[in-house]
Tab-separated table of C-alpha atoms and ligand atoms in Angstrom:
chain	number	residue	atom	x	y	z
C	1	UNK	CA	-4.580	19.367	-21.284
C	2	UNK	CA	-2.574	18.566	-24.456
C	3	UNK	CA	-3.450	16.467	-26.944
C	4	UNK	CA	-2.506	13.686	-28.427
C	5	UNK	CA	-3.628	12.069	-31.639
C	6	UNK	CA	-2.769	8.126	-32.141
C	7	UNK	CA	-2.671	6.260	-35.359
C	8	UNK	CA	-3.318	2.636	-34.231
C	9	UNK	CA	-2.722	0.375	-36.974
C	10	UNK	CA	-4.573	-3.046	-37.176
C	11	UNK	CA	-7.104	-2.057	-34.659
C	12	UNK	CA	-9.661	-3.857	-35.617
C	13	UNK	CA	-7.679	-7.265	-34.673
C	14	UNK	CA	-7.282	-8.683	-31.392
C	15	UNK	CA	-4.774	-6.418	-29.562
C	16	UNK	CA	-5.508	-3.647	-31.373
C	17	UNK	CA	-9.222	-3.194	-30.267
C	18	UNK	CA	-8.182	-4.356	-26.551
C	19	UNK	CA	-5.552	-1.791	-26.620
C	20	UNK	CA	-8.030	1.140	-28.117
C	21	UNK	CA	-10.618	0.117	-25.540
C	22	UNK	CA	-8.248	0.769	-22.913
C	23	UNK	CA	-6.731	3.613	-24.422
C	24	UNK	CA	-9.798	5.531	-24.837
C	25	UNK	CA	-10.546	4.642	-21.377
C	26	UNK	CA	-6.938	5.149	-19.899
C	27	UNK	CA	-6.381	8.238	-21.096
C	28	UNK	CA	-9.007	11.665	-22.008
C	29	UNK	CA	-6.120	13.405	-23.880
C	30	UNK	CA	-5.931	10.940	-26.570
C	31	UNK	CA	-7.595	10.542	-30.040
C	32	UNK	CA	-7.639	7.349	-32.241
C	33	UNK	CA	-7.145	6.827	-35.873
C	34	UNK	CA	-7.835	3.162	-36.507
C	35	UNK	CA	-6.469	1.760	-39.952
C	36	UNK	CA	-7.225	-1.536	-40.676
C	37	UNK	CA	-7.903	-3.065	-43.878
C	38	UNK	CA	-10.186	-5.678	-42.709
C	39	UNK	CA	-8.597	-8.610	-43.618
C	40	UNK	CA	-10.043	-11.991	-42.448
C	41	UNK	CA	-8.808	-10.757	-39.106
C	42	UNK	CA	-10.225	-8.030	-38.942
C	43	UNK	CA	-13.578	-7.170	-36.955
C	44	UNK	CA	-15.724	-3.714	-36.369
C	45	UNK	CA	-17.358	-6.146	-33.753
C	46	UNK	CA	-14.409	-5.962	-31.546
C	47	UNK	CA	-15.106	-2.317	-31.337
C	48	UNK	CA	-18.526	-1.606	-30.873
C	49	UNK	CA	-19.959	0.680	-28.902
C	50	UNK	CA	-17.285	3.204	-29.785
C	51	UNK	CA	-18.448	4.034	-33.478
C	52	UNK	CA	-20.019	7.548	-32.408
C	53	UNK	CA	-17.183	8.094	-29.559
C	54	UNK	CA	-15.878	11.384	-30.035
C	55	UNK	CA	-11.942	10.782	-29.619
C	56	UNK	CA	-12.361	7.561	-31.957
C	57	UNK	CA	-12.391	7.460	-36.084
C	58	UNK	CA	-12.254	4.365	-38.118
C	59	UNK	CA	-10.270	4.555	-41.833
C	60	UNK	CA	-10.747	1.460	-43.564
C	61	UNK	CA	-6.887	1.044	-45.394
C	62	UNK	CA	-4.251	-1.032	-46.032
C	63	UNK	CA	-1.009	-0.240	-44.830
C	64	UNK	CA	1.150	-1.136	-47.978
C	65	UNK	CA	-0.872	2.024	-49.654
C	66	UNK	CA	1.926	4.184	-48.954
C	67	UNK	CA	2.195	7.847	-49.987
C	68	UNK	CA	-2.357	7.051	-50.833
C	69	UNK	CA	-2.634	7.362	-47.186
C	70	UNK	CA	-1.837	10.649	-46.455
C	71	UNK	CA	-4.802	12.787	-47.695
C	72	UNK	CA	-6.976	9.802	-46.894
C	73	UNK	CA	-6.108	10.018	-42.844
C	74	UNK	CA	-8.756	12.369	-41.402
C	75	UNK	CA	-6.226	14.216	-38.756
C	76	UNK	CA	-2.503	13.933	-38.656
C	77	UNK	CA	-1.123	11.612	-36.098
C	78	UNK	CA	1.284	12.784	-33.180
C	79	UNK	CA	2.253	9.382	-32.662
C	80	UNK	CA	1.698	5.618	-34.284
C	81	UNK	CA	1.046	2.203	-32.890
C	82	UNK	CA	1.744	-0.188	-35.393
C	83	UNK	CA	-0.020	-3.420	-34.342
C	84	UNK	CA	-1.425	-4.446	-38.339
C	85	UNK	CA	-0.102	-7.536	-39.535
C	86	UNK	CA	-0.809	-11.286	-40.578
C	87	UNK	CA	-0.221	-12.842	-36.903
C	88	UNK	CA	-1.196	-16.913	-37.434
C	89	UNK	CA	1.754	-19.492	-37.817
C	90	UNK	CA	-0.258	-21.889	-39.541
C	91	UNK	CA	-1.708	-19.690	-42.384
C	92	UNK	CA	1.642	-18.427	-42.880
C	93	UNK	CA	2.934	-22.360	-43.520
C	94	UNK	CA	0.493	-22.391	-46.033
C	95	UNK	CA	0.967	-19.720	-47.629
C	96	UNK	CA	3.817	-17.110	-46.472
C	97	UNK	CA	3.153	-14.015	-49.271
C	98	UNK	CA	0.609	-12.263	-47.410
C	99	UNK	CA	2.908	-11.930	-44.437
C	100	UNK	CA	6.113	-10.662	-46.619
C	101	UNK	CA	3.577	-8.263	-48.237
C	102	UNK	CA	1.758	-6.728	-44.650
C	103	UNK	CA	4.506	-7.470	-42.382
C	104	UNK	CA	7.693	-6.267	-44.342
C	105	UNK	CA	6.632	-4.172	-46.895
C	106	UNK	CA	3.717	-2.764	-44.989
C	107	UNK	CA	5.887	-2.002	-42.073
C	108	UNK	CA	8.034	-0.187	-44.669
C	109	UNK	CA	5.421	1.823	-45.707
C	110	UNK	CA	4.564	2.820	-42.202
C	111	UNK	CA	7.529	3.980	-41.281
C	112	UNK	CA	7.804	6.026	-44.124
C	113	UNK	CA	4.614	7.485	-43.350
C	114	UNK	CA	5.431	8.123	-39.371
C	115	UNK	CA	8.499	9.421	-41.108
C	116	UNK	CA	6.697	11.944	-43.894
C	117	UNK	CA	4.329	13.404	-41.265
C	118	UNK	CA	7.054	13.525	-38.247
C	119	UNK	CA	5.662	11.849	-35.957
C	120	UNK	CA	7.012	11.906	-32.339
C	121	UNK	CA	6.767	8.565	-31.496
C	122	UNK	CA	6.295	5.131	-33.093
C	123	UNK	CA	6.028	1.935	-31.886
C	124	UNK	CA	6.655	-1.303	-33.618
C	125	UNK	CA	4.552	-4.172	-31.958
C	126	UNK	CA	6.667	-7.288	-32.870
C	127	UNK	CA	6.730	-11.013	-31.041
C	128	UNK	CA	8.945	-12.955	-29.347
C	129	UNK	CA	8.704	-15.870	-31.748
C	130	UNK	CA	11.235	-13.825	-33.514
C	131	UNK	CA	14.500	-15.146	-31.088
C	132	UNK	CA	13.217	-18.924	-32.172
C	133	UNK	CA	12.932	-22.054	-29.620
C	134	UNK	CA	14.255	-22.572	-26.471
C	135	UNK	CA	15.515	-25.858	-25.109
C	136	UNK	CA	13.740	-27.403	-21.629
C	137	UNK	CA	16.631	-25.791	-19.447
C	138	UNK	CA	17.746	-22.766	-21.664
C	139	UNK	CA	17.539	-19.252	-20.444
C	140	UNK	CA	14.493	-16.716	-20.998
C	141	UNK	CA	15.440	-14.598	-24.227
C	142	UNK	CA	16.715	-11.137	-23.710
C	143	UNK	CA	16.933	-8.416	-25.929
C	144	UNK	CA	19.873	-9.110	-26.771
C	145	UNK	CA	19.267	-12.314	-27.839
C	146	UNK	CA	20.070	-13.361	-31.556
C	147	UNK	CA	17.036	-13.604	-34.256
C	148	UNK	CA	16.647	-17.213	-35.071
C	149	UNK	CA	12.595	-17.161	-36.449
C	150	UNK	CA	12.008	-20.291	-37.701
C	151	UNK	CA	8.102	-20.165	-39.431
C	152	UNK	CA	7.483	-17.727	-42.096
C	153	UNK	CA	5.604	-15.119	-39.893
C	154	UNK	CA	8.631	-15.142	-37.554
C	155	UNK	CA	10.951	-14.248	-40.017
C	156	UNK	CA	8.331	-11.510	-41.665
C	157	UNK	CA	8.586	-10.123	-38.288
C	158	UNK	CA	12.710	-10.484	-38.048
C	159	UNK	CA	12.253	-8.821	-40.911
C	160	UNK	CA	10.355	-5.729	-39.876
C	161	UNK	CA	11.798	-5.597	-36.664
C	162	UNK	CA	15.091	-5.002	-38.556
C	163	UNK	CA	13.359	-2.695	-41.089
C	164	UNK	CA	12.656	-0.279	-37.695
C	165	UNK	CA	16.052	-0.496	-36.393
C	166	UNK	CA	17.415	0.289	-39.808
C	167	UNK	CA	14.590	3.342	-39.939
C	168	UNK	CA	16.094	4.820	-36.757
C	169	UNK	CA	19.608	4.197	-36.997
C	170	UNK	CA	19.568	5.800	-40.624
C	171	UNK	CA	17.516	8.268	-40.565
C	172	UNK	CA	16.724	8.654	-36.391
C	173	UNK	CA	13.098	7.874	-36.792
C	174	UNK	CA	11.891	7.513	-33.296
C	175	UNK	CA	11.026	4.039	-33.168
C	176	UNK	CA	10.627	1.633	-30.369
C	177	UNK	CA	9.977	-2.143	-30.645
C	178	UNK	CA	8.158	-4.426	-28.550
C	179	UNK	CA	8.577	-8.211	-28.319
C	180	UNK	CA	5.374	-9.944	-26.358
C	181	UNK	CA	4.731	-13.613	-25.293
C	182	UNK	CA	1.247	-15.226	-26.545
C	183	UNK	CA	-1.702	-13.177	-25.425
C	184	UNK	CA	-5.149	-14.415	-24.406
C	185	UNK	CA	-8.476	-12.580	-23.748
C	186	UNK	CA	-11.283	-11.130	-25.021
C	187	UNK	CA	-11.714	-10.745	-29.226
C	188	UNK	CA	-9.109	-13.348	-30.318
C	189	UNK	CA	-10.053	-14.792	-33.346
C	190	UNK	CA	-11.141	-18.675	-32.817
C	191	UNK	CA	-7.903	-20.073	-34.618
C	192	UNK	CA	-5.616	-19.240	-31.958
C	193	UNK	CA	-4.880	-22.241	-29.778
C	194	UNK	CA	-7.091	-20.587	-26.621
C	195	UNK	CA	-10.656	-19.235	-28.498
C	196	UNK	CA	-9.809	-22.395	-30.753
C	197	UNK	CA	-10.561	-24.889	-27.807
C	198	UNK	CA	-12.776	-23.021	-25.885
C	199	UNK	CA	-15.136	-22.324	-28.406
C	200	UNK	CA	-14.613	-26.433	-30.144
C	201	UNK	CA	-15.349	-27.308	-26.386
C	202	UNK	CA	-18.502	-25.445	-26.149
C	203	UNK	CA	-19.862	-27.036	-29.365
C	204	UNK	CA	-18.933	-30.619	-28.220
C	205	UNK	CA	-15.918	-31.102	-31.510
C	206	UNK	CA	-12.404	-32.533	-30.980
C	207	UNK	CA	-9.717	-30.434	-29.803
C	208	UNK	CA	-6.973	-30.711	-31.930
C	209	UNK	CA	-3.785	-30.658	-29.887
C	210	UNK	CA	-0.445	-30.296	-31.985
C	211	UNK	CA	2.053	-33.243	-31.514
C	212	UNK	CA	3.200	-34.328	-27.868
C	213	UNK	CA	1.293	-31.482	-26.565
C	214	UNK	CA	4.255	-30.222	-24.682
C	215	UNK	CA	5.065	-27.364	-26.271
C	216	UNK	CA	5.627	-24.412	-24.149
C	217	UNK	CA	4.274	-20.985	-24.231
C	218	UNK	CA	4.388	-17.830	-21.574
C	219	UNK	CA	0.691	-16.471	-21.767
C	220	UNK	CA	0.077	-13.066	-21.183
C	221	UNK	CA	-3.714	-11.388	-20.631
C	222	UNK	CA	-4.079	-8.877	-23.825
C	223	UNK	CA	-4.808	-5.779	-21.190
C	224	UNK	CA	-1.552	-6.677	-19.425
C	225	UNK	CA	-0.096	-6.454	-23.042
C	226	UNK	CA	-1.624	-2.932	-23.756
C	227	UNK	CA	-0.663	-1.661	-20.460
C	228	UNK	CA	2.747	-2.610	-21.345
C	229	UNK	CA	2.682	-0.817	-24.975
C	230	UNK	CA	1.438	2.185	-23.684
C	231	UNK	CA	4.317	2.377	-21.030
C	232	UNK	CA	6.758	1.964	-24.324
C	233	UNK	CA	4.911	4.589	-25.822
C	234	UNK	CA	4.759	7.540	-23.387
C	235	UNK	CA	8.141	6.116	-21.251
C	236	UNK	CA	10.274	3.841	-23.805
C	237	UNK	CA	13.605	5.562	-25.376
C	238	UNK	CA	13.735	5.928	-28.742
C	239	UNK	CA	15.521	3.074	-30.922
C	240	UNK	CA	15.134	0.615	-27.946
C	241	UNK	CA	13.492	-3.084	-27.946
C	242	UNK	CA	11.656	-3.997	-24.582
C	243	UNK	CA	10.599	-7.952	-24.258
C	244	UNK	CA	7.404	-8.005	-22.397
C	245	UNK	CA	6.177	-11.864	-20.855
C	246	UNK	CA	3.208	-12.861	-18.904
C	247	UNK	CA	5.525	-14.662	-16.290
C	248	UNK	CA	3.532	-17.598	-17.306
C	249	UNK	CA	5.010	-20.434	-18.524
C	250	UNK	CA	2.411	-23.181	-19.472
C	251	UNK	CA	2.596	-26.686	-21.713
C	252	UNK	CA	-0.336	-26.741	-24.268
C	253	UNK	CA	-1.786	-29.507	-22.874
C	254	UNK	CA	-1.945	-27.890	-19.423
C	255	UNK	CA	-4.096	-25.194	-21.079
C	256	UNK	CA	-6.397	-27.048	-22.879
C	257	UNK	CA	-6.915	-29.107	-19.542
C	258	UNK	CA	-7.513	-26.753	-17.654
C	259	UNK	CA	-9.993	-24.952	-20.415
C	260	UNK	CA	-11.857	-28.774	-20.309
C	261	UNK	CA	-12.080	-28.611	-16.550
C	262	UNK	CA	-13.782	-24.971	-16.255
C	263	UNK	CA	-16.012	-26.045	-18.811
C	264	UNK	CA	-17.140	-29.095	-16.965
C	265	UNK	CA	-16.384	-30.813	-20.374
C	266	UNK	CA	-14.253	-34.280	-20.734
C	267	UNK	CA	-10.862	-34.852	-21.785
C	268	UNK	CA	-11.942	-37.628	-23.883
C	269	UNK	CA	-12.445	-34.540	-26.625
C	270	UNK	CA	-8.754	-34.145	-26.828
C	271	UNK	CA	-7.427	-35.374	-30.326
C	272	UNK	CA	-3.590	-35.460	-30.485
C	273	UNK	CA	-3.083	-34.326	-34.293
C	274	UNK	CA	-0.159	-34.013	-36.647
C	275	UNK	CA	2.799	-31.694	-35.186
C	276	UNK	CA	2.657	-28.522	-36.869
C	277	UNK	CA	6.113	-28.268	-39.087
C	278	UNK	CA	9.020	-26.446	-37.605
C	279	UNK	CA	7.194	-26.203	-34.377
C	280	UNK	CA	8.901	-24.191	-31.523
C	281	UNK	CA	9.152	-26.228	-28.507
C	282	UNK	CA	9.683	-23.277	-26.109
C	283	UNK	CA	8.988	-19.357	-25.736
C	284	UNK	CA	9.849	-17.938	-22.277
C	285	UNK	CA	10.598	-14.214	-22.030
C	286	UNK	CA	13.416	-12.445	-19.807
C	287	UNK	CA	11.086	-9.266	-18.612
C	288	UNK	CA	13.889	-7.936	-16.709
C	289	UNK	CA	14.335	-4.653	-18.756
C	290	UNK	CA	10.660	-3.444	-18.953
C	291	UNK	CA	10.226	-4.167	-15.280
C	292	UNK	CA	13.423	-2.103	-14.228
C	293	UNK	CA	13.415	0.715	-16.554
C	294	UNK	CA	9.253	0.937	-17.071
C	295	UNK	CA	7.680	-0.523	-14.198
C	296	UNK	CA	5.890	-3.176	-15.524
C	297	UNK	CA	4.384	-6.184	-14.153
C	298	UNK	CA	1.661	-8.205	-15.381
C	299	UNK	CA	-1.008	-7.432	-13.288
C	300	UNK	CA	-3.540	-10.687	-14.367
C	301	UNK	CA	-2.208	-14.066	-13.139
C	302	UNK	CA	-2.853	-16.737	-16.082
C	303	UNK	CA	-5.186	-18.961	-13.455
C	304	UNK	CA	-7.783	-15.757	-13.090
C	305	UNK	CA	-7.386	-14.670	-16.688
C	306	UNK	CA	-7.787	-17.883	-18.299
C	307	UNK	CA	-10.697	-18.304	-15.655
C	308	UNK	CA	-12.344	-14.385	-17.013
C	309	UNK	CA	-11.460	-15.650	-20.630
C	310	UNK	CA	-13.339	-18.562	-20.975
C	311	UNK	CA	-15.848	-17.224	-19.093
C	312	UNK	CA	-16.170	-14.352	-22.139
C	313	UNK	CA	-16.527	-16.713	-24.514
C	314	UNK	CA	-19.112	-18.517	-22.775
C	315	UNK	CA	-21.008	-14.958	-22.255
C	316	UNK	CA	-20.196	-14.285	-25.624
C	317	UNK	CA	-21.246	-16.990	-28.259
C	318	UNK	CA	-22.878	-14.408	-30.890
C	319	UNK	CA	-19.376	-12.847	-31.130
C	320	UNK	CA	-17.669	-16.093	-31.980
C	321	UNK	CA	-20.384	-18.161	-34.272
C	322	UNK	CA	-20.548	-15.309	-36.252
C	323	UNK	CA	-16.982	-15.020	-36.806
C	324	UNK	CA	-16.905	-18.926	-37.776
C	325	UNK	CA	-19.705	-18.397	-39.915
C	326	UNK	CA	-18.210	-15.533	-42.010
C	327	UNK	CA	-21.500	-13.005	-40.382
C	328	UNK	CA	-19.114	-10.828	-38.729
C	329	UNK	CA	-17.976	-9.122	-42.234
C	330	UNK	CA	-21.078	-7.514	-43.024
C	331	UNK	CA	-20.587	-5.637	-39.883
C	332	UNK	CA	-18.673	-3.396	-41.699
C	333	UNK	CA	-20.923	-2.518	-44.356
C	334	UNK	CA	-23.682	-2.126	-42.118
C	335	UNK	CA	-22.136	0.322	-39.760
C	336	UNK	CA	-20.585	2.381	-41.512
C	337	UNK	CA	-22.449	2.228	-45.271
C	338	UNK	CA	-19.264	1.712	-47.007
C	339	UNK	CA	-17.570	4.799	-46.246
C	340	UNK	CA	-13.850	4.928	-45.925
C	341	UNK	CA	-13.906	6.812	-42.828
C	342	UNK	CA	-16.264	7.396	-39.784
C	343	UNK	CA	-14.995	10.598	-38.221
U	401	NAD	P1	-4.857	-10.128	-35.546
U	401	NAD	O1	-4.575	-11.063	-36.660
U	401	NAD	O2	-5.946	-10.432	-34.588
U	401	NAD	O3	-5.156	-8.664	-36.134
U	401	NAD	C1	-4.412	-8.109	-37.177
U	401	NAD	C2	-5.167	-6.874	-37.671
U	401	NAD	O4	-4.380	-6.264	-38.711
U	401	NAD	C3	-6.541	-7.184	-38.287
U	401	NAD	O5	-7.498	-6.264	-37.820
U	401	NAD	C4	-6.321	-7.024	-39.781
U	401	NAD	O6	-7.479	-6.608	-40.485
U	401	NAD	C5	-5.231	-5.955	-39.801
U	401	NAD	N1	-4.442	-5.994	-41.038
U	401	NAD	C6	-3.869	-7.074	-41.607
U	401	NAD	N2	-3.263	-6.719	-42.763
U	401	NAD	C7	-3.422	-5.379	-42.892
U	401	NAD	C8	-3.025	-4.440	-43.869
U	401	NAD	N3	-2.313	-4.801	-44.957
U	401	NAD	N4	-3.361	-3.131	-43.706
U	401	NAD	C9	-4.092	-2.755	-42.612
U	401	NAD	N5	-4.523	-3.610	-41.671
U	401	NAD	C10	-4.192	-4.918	-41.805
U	401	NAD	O7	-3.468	-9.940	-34.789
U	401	NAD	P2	-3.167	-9.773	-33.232
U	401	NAD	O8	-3.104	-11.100	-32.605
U	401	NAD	O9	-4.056	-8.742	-32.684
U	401	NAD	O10	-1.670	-9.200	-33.308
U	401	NAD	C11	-1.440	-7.809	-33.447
U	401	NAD	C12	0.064	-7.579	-33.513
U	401	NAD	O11	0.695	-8.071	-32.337
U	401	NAD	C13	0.756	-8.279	-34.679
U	401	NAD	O12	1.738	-7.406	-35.196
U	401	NAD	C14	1.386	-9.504	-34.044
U	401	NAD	O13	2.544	-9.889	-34.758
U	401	NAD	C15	1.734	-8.967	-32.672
U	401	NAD	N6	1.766	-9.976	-31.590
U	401	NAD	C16	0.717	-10.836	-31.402
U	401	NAD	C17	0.747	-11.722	-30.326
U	401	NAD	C18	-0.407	-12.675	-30.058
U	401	NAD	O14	-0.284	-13.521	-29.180
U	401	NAD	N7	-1.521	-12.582	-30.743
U	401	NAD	C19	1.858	-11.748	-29.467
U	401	NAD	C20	2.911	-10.868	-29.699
U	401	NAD	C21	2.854	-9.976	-30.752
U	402	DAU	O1	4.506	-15.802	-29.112
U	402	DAU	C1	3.762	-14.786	-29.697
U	402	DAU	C2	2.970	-15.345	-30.846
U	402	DAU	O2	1.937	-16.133	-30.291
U	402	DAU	C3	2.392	-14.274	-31.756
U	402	DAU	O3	3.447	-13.573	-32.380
U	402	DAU	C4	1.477	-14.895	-32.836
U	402	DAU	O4	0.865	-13.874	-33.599
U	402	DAU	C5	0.416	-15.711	-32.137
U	402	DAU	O5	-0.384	-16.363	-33.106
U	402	DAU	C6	1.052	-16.741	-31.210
U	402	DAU	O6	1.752	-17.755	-31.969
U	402	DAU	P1	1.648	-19.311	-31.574
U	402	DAU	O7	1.956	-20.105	-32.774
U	402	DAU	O8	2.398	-19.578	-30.331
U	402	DAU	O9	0.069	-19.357	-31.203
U	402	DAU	P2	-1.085	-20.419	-31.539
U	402	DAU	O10	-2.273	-19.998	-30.752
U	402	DAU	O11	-1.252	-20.634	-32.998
U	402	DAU	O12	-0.495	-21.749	-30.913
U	402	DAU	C7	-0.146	-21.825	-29.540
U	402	DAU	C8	0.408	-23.215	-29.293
U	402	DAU	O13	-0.662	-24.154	-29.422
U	402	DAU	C9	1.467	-23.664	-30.281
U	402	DAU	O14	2.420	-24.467	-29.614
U	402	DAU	C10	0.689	-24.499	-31.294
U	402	DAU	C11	-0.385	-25.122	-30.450
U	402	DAU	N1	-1.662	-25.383	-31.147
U	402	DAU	C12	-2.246	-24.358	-31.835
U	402	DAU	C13	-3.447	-24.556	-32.506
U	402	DAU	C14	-4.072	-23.427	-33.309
U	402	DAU	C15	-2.275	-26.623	-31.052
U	402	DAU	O15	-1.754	-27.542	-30.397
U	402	DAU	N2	-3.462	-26.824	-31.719
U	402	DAU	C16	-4.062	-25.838	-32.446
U	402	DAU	O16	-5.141	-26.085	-33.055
C-alpha cells in the first residue's frame, strides 16, 4: 500500500480535527502532520485520544514562519490541507490585522512551502462568504461567480483564494480551492452562531439573535464537509475551485428555534440584538460541479445533524465550559510538556 503523508494545517480548529478524525479513520495509508499555532481557536481537546496514534504527529507552528518551518516539520509532506486561518466575522470587525496576517500572508507562506518541498497536491480550504450576499430570489453562487466579500475575513479570504490561483497559474503549483457553506457539529468553538446558542441555552442566558433574525445561511454537517475535501484532494483537478453546500437553506431564527425546542427550553430567552455591520443577508451554494464531476452529496440532512449536534453538546459540557473558561489551553502544556512536536 503506498503512502501518503498529509500536512493538515489548522488542525487543531474545528474542521481541521473533524477532518483528521475522519481521515485517520477513512483511510490506513495516510499520515498526519498537524500545524497549528494554537491561537484562541485552537484546541488539543478536539483531538484527544489520538496523541500516541501512530500515523498522527502534532507541530505546534505558525504558518506565517515561512522558510523556519522546514527543518522544524518532522517528515516531508506528499500533500497539504490548508484549513489554518482566523474564521469569525465578528472578531475580524473588530479588529481585521490578524486575518490579513494568517489568512493572506500565511497562505503565502504555505504555498511557498507546498511549493519548496513539491508537494503533489494542495488544497486551499476557502468559504463561500467570499462571492458576498444574495438577494431573497437570486441564484445559488457558482464558481464562476464574481468575488464581492464584504467583512474583513471575507476579503482576507478573496484574498488568499486569489493568492492560490495566482500560485498555480504562475508557477503551476497544484492547487485546488474549496468554497463551503456554514458548518455545524462536533468541536466548534462556542462563538459560532450554533455552539453559541446551544451552549447559552443550556446555562439558562439570552440568546443573542443578530437584527431581524432572517438572515440566511446553507448549513452543512462538518463530516459532510471533510468528506467533500478529501474527494478534492484525491479526485479534484489541479487549479480548479469546487463550491460545496449542505443543501440546507435555513433563516437564523429557524435555527435557534429549533435548538430551543430540542432543548425543551423557551423562546422567551431569545434577545433580538444589534445587527452585526455589513451583515450578509443570504449564502446559498450552487453544488452542481462537485456533485457531477466528484460525486458528492451531503450525506447528513440538517434536521438529524442539528438533532446529533446539540445532542453533543449536551453529552459534552466539560468540552465547552472549559473552553469558555480559558481551561482548555493548558491542555497543551500538559500533554505534550511543551515540546514543539509529538511524533
Ligand atoms: P477555527 O477558527 O475553528 O480553527 C482555525 C485553526 O487555525 C485553529 O486551530 C487555530 O489555532 C489555527 N490557526 C490560526 N492561525 C494560525 C496560524 N497563524 N498558524 C497556524 N495555525 C493557525 O476555524 P474553522 O471553523 O475550523 O475553519 C477552518 C477553515 O475552514 C478556515 O480556513 C475557514 O475559513 C474555512 N471555512 C470555515 C467554515 C465554517 O463554517 N466554520 C465554512 C467554510 C470555510
Ligand atoms: O459561510 C461560511 C462561513 O460561515 C465561514 O467562512 C466562517 O468561518 C464561519 O464563521 C461562518 O460565518 P458566519 O458569519 O455565517 O457564521 P456565524 O456563526 O458567526 O453566524 C451565522 C449567522 O448567525 C450570521 O447570520 C450571524 C448570526 N449570528 C451569529 C452570532 C455569533 C447571530 O444572530 N448571533 C450571534 O451571536
Amino acid at each position: 500500500m503506498s503512502k501518503t503523508t498529509i500536512l493538515v494545517t489548522g488542525g487543531a480548529g474545528f474542521i481541521g480535527s473533524n477532518y483528521i478524525r475522519w481521515l485517520l479513520e477513512a483511510d490506513p495509508a495516510v499520515s498526519v502532520i498537524n500545524l497549528d499555532a494554537l491561537t484562541y481557536a485552537g484546541n488539543l481537546e478536539n483531538l484527544a485520544g489520538l496523541e500516541n496514534h501512530p500515523r498522527y504527529g502534532f507541530l505546534r507552528g505558525d504558518i506565517c514562519d515561512g522558510s523556519k518551518l522546514d527543518a522544524q516539520l518532522p517528515a516531508r509532506p506528499d500533500e497539504i490541507v490548508h484549513f489554518a486561518a482566523e474564521s469569525h466575522v465578528d472578531r475580524s470587525i473588530e479588529d481585521p490585522s490578524a486575518f490579513l496576517r494568517t489568512n493572506v500572508l500565511g497562505t503565502q507562506a504555505i504555498l511557498d512551502l507546498g511549493r519548496r518541498l513539491k508537494v503533489r497536491r494542495m488544497v486551499h480550504v476557502s468559504t463561500d462568504e467570499v462571492y458576498g450576499s444574495l438577494g431573497p430570489k437570486d441564484a445559488a453562487f457558482t464558481e464562476s461567480h464574481s468575488l464581492r466579500p464584504n467583512s474583513p475575513y471575507a476579503a482576507s479570504k478573496a484574498s488568499s483564494d486569489l493568492l492560490a490561483r495566482a500560485a498555480f497559474k504562475t508557477h503551476h503549483f497544484p492547487v485546488v480551492i474549496t468554497r463551503c457553506s456554514n458548518n455545524y457539529g462536533p468541536y466548534q468553538f462556542p462563538e459560532k452562531l450554533i455552539p453559541l446558542m446551544i451552549a447559552n441555552a443550556l446555562e439558562g442566558k439570552s440568546l443573542p439573535v443578530y437584527g431581524d433574525g432572517k438572515n440566511v445561511r446553507d448549513w452543512i454537517h462538518v463530516q459532510d464537509h471533510a468528506r467533500a475535501v478529501d474527494l478534492v484532494r484525491t479526485r479534484g483537478q489541479d487549479g480548479e475551485v469546487y463550491n460545496i453546500g449542505g443543501r440546507s437553506e435555513r433563516e437564523n431564527i429557524e435555527v435557534v428555534s429549533i435548538i430551543l425546542r430540542s432543548l425543551g427550553k423557551p423562546d422567551s430567552l431569545i434577545r433580538y440584538v444589534q445587527d452585526r455591520p455589513g451583515h450578509d443577508r443570504r449564502y446559498a451554494i450552487d453544488d452542481t460541479k462537485i456533485h457531477a464531476q466528484l460525486g458528492f452529496v451531503p450525506a447528513v440532512s440538517f434536521e438529524e445533524g442539528l438533532k446529533a449536534t446539540v445532542r453533543w453538546y449536551q453529552d459534552h459540557r466539560t468540552w465547552w465550559e472549559r473552553v469558555r473558561s480559558g481551561d482548555y489551553q493548558a491542555y497543551y502544556a500538559r500533554m505534550y510538556g511543551g515540546r514543539l512536536s509529538s511524533s
